[in-house]
Amino acid sequence: RFAADMDQPPGVHAKAMAIVPFTATKDEHQLLGIIQVCNKLDNSSFSSLEFEVLFRTISRIVSTAIENSSSYATMYNEAQAHSKALKYLPETSVLTLDTMG
């Protein structure tokens, strides 16, 4: 729902606006944020093609980037924790990995 006092920057008169949520790629019920586009340069309305193709594509790209960034941060933190743990092993230790889970 549009609320001019909260959604519109001061001094901007909204003639055309598109608001598209971007959600997690694996769980589309998990809202990550929104993309809000206001006023086309030619002052026309946003077409359904622009809305579906352009904005939906951008929202998928943004969602993927956010999820990749989050995954990278998790892997980096886990690698740092493993690195710290390995420092406490004596140099003559044998490390066995269970590849079967």
mmCIF file of C-alpha atoms in Angstrom:
data_model
loop_
_atom_site.group_PDB
_atom_site.id
_atom_site.type_symbol
_atom_site.label_atom_id
_atom_site.label_comp_id
_atom_site.label_asym_id
_atom_site.label_seq_id
_atom_site.Cartn_x
_atom_site.Cartn_y
_atom_site.Cartn_z
ATOM 1 C CA ARG A 1 0.000 0.000 0.000
ATOM 2 C CA PHE A 2 1.357 3.410 -0.971
ATOM 3 C CA ALA A 3 1.693 6.043 1.749
ATOM 4 C CA ALA A 4 2.892 9.316 0.210
ATOM 5 C CA ASP A 5 4.275 10.668 3.475
ATOM 6 C CA MET A 6 6.521 7.619 3.937
ATOM 7 C CA ASP A 7 7.133 6.205 0.445
ATOM 8 C CA GLN A 8 7.787 9.349 -1.542
ATOM 9 C CA PRO A 9 11.051 11.313 -1.260
ATOM 10 C CA PRO A 10 10.591 15.005 -0.401
ATOM 11 C CA GLY A 11 10.037 17.136 -3.497
ATOM 12 C CA VAL A 12 9.179 14.172 -5.754
ATOM 13 C CA HIS A 13 5.712 13.847 -7.211
ATOM 14 C CA ALA A 14 5.046 10.196 -8.027
ATOM 15 C CA LYS A 15 3.327 9.808 -11.394
ATOM 16 C CA ALA A 16 4.224 6.173 -11.991
ATOM 17 C CA MET A 17 5.539 3.710 -9.463
ATOM 18 C CA ALA A 18 6.441 0.038 -9.475
ATOM 19 C CA ILE A 19 7.193 -1.875 -6.302
ATOM 20 C CA VAL A 20 8.461 -5.436 -6.570
ATOM 21 C CA PRO A 21 9.381 -7.691 -3.643
ATOM 22 C CA PHE A 22 12.494 -9.794 -3.848
ATOM 23 C CA THR A 23 12.330 -13.094 -2.054
ATOM 24 C CA ALA A 24 14.646 -15.976 -1.286
ATOM 25 C CA THR A 25 15.124 -18.209 -4.326
ATOM 26 C CA LYS A 26 14.474 -21.405 -2.351
ATOM 27 C CA ASP A 27 11.628 -19.999 -0.248
ATOM 28 C CA GLU A 28 9.576 -17.362 -2.005
ATOM 29 C CA HIS A 29 7.725 -16.643 1.253
ATOM 30 C CA GLN A 30 10.948 -15.278 2.785
ATOM 31 C CA LEU A 31 11.001 -11.563 1.943
ATOM 32 C CA LEU A 32 14.512 -10.165 1.513
ATOM 33 C CA GLY A 33 13.486 -6.643 0.503
ATOM 34 C CA ILE A 34 11.728 -4.565 -2.118
ATOM 35 C CA ILE A 35 12.676 -2.658 -5.237
ATOM 36 C CA GLN A 36 10.829 0.605 -5.741
ATOM 37 C CA VAL A 37 11.045 2.504 -9.026
ATOM 38 C CA CYS A 38 9.362 5.872 -9.364
ATOM 39 C CA ASN A 39 8.645 8.018 -12.441
ATOM 40 C CA LYS A 40 9.920 6.952 -15.831
ATOM 41 C CA LEU A 41 11.977 9.556 -17.672
ATOM 42 C CA ASP A 42 9.209 10.026 -20.266
ATOM 43 C CA ASN A 43 6.520 10.265 -17.514
ATOM 44 C CA SER A 44 4.602 7.280 -18.928
ATOM 45 C CA SER A 45 3.264 4.379 -16.905
ATOM 46 C CA PHE A 46 5.216 1.163 -16.475
ATOM 47 C CA SER A 47 4.067 -1.451 -18.971
ATOM 48 C CA SER A 48 3.277 -5.003 -17.970
ATOM 49 C CA LEU A 49 6.278 -6.122 -20.046
ATOM 50 C CA GLU A 50 8.601 -3.773 -18.135
ATOM 51 C CA PHE A 51 7.142 -4.913 -14.877
ATOM 52 C CA GLU A 52 7.314 -8.639 -15.573
ATOM 53 C CA VAL A 53 10.566 -8.838 -17.483
ATOM 54 C CA LEU A 54 12.702 -6.009 -16.175
ATOM 55 C CA PHE A 55 11.668 -5.745 -12.544
ATOM 56 C CA ARG A 56 11.170 -9.461 -11.920
ATOM 57 C CA THR A 57 14.550 -10.195 -13.521
ATOM 58 C CA ILE A 58 16.258 -7.555 -11.396
ATOM 59 C CA SER A 59 14.598 -8.908 -8.261
ATOM 60 C CA ARG A 60 15.840 -12.454 -9.045
ATOM 61 C CA ILE A 61 19.385 -11.174 -9.621
ATOM 62 C CA VAL A 62 19.346 -9.200 -6.369
ATOM 63 C CA SER A 63 17.951 -12.190 -4.440
ATOM 64 C CA THR A 64 20.665 -14.465 -5.819
ATOM 65 C CA ALA A 65 23.390 -11.945 -4.979
ATOM 66 C CA ILE A 66 22.154 -11.578 -1.395
ATOM 67 C CA GLU A 67 21.911 -15.346 -0.916
ATOM 68 C CA ASN A 68 25.388 -15.901 -2.430
ATOM 69 C CA SER A 69 26.840 -13.250 -0.157
ATOM 70 C CA SER A 70 25.229 -14.861 2.866
ATOM 71 C CA SER A 71 26.510 -18.316 1.854
ATOM 72 C CA TYR A 72 30.014 -16.963 1.332
ATOM 73 C CA ALA A 73 29.971 -15.304 4.759
ATOM 74 C CA THR A 74 28.873 -18.582 6.383
ATOM 75 C CA MET A 75 31.586 -20.595 4.592
ATOM 76 C CA TYR A 76 34.234 -17.980 5.447
ATOM 77 C CA ASN A 77 33.292 -18.032 9.137
ATOM 78 C CA GLU A 78 33.342 -21.844 9.200
ATOM 79 C CA ALA A 79 36.758 -21.889 7.502
ATOM 80 C CA GLN A 80 38.097 -19.440 10.078
ATOM 81 C CA ALA A 81 36.779 -21.621 12.917
ATOM 82 C CA HIS A 82 38.347 -24.753 11.386
ATOM 83 C CA SER A 83 41.631 -22.941 10.853
ATOM 84 C CA LYS A 84 41.736 -21.928 14.513
ATOM 85 C CA ALA A 85 40.920 -25.476 15.624
ATOM 86 C CA LEU A 86 43.702 -26.959 13.459
ATOM 87 C CA LYS A 87 46.275 -24.729 15.167
ATOM 88 C CA TYR A 88 45.739 -26.683 18.380
ATOM 89 C CA LEU A 89 46.531 -30.068 16.842
ATOM 90 C CA PRO A 90 50.089 -31.309 17.274
ATOM 91 C CA GLU A 91 52.072 -31.460 14.025
ATOM 92 C CA THR A 92 52.217 -35.253 14.264
ATOM 93 C CA SER A 93 48.442 -35.644 14.419
ATOM 94 C CA VAL A 94 46.560 -37.622 11.815
ATOM 95 C CA LEU A 95 43.310 -36.119 10.655
ATOM 96 C CA THR A 96 40.673 -38.476 9.211
ATOM 97 C CA LEU A 97 37.707 -37.105 7.325
ATOM 98 C CA ASP A 98 34.439 -38.967 7.163
ATOM 99 C CA THR A 99 33.301 -38.606 3.574
ATOM 100 C CA MET A 100 30.159 -40.637 4.138
ATOM 101 C CA GLY A 101 28.533 -37.926 6.268
#
